[in-house]
Coordinates of C-alpha atoms and ligand atoms in Angstrom, one line a residue:
X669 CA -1.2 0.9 -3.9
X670 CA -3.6 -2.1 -3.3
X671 CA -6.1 -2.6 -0.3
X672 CA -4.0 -3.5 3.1
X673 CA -5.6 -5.9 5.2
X674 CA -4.7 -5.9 9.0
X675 CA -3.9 -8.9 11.2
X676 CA -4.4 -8.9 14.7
X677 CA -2.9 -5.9 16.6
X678 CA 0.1 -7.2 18.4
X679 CA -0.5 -8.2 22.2
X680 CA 2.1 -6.0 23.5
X681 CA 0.7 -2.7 21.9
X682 CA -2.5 -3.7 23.6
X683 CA -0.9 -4.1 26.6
X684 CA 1.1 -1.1 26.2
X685 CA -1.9 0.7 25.2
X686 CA -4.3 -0.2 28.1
X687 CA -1.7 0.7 30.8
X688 CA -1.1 4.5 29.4
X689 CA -4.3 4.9 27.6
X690 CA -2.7 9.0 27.7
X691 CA 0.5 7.8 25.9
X692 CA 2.0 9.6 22.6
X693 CA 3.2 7.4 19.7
X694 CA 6.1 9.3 18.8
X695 CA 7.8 9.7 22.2
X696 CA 6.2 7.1 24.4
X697 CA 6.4 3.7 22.6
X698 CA 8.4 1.0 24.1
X699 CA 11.3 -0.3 21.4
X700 CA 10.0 -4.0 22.3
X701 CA 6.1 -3.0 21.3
X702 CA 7.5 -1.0 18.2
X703 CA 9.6 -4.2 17.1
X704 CA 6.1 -6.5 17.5
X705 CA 4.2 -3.5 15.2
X706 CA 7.3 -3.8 12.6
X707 CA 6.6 -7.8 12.5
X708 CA 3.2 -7.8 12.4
X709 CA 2.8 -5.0 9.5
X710 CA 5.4 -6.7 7.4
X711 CA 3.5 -10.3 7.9
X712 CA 0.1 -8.9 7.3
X713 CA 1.5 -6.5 3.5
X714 CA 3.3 -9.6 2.8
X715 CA 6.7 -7.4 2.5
X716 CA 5.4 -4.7 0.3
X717 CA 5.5 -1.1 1.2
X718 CA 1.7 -0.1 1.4
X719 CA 2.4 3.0 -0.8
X720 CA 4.7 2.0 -3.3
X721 CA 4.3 -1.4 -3.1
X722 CA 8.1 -2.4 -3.5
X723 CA 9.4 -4.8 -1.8
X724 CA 10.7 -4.1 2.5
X725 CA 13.3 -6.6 2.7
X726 CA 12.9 -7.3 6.6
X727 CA 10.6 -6.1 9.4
X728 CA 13.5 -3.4 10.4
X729 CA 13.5 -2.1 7.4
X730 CA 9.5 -1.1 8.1
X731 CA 8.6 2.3 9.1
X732 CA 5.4 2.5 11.1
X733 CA 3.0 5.6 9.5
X734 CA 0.2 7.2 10.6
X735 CA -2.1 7.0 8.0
X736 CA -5.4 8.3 8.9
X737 CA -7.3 9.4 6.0
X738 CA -9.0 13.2 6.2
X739 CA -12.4 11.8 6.2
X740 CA -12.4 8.2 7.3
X741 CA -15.9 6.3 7.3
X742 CA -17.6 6.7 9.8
X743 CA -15.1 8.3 12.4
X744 CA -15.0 11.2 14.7
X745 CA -12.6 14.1 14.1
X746 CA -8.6 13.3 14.5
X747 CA -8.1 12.3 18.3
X748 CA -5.3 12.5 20.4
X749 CA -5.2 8.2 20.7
X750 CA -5.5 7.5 16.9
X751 CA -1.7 7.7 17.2
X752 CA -1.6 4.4 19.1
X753 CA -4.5 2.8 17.0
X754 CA -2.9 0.0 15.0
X755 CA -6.2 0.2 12.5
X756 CA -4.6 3.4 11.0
X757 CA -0.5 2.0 11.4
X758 CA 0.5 1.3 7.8
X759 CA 4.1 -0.4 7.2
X760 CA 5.4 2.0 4.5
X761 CA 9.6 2.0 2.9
X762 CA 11.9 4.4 3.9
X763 CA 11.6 6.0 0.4
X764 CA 14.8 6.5 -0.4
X765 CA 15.7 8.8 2.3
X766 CA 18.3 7.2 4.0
X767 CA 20.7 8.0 1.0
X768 CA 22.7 11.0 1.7
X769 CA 22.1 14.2 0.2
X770 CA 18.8 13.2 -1.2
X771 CA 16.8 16.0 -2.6
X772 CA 13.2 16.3 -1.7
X773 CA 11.9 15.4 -5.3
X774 CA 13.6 11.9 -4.8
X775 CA 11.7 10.7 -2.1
X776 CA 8.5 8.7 -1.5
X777 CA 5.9 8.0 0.4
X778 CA 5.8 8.8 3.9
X779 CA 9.2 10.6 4.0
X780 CA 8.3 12.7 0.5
X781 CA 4.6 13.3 2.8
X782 CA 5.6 14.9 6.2
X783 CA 3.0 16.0 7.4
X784 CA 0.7 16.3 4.7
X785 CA -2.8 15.0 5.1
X786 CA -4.2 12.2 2.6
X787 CA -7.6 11.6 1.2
X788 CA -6.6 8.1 -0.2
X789 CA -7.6 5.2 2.6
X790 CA -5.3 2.4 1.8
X791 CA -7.6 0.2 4.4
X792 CA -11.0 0.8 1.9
X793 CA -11.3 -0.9 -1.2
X794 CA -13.5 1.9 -2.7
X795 CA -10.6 4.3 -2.0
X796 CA -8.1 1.9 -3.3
X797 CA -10.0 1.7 -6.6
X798 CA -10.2 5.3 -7.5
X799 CA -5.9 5.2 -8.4
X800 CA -5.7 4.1 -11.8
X801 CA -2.4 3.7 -13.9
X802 CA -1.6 4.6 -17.4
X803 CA 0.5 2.7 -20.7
X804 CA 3.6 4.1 -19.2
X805 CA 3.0 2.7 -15.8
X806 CA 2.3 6.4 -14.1
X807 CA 0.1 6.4 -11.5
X808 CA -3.3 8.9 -11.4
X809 CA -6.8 9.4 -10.3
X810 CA -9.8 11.0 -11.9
X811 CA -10.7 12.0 -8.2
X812 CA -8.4 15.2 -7.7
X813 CA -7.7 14.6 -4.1
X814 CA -6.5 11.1 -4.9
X815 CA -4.8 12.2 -7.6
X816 CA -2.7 14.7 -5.9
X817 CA -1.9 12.2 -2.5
X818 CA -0.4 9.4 -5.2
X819 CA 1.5 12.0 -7.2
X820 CA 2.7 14.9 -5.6
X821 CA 2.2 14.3 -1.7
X822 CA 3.4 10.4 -1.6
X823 CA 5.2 11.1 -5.0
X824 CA 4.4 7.5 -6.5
X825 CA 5.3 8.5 -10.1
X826 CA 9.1 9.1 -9.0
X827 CA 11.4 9.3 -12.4
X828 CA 14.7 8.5 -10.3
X829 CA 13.5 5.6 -9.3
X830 CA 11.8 4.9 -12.2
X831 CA 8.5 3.7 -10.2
X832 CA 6.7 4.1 -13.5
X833 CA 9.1 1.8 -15.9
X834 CA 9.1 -0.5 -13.0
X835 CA 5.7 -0.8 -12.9
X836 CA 4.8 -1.1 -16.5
X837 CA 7.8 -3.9 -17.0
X838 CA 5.8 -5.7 -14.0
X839 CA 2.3 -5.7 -15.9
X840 CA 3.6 -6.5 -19.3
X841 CA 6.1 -9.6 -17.5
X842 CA 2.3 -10.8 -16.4
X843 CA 0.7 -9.9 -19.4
X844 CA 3.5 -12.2 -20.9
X845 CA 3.2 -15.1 -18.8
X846 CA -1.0 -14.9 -19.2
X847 CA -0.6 -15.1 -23.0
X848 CA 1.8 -17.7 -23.4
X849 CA -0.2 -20.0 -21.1
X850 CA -3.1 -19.7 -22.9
X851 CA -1.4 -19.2 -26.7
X852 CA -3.6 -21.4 -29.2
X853 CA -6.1 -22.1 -26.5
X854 CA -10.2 -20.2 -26.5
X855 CA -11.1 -17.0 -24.9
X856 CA -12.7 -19.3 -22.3
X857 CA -9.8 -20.5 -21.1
X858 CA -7.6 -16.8 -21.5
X859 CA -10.6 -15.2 -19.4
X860 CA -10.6 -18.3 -16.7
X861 CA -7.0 -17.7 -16.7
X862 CA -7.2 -14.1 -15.8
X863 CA -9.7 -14.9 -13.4
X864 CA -7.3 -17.4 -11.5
X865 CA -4.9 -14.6 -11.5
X866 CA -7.1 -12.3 -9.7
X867 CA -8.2 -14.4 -7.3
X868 CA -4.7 -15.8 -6.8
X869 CA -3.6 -12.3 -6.0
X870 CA -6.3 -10.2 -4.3
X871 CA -8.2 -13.1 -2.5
X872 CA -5.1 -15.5 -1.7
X873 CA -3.2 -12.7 -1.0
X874 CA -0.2 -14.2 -3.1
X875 CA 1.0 -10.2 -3.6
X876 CA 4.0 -9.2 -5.8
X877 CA 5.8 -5.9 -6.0
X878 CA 4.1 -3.9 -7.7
X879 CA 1.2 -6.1 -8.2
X880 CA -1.5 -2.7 -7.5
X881 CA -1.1 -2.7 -11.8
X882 CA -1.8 -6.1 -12.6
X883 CA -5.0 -6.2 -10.1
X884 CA -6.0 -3.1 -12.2
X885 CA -5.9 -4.4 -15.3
X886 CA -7.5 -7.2 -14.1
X887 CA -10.0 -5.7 -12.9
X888 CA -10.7 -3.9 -16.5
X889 CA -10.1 -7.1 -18.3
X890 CA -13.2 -9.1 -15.8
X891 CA -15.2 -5.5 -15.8
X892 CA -14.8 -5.5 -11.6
X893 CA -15.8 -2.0 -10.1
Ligands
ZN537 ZN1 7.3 3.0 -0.4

């Protein structure tokens, strides 16, 4: 998981929202508004489920989740209209649940969820930087709330998916790339490197599936908390 940044909400949700300000998410949305949400989400995560993090192949593929944290920052109790908020609408993979006869324990993310509350906030950087990932390329936290959204309630360390192996062949492909760029050269240059990389992928926004490991070691590597 890495921090999502949010575009503009679409024009027609605004619209849409404005004329039935009493209007339910689930049952109310117009398919045209829904289709503008898809787009936008999928622009703005640059076609990475914000859970995940692989890779939604097109904006139909998206599913649009709730994903309003326990105890936001700064925010009143749950209301009836967060539902129609696009600040809390995260563009999320269908997490293997469209494969018949799935069982339960081979999901992820929002369809592993239901209904389950989160206290991760994929929207706050501080959240985002309490999930860290082991050797193996599992996912944890040392917070126990965070550690139990990203590996029993969203399910991120999934063996029959192999989100783990996936993840550490991801890091060590970088790790690869970083050191035979900068093989024979000073630390200098192997830390400026690594420095490029970050901001290449966090401030450029030039994300990868997967990336949410590289930006953490990264961030170890250039001591950024
Ligand atoms: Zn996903």
């Amino acid at each position: 998981m890495i921090v999502v940044k949010k575009g503009k909400e679409p024009r027609s949700l605004m619209g849409f929202r404005l004329q039935n300000p009493d209007a339910d998410y689930e049952s109310d949305i117009p398919t045209n508004v829904l289709k503008d949400i898809r787009e936008q989400m999928w622009k703005d995560q640059v076609c990475l489920c914000g859970y995940c993090m692989k890779k939604i192949n097109s904006p139909r593929d998206v599913r649009v989740e709730h994903c309003r944290p326990r105890h936001p920052q700064g925010e009143e109790t749950h209301d009836h209209k967060a539902a129609l908020d696009f600040k809390w609408m995260l563009g999320v993979c269908y997490g293997n649940s469209l494969k018949r006869g799935v069982k339960p324990e081979d999901t992820t993310c929002d369809a592993h969820r239901g209904n389950t509350e989160l206290t991760i906030n994929p929207f706050d950087q501080l959240s985002v930087r309490k999930i860290k990932y082991r050797a193996d390329g599992s996912i944890y936290s040392d917070n126990a709330e965070i550690n139990k959204d990203v590996t029993e309630t969203l399910n991120l360390n999934c063996q029959s998916l192999s989100l783990p192996q996936t993840r550490k062949s991801v890091l060590m492909a970088e790790q690869a790339r970083i050191m035979k760029k900068c093989k024979g050269k000073s630390r200098d240059a192997f830390m400026h490197e690594l420095k490029r990389t970050y901001e290449s992928l966090v401030r450029e926004r030039n994300l990868t599936p997967y990336c949410g490991i590289i930006i953490f070691w990264l961030e170890s590597k250039l001591k950024i908390s």
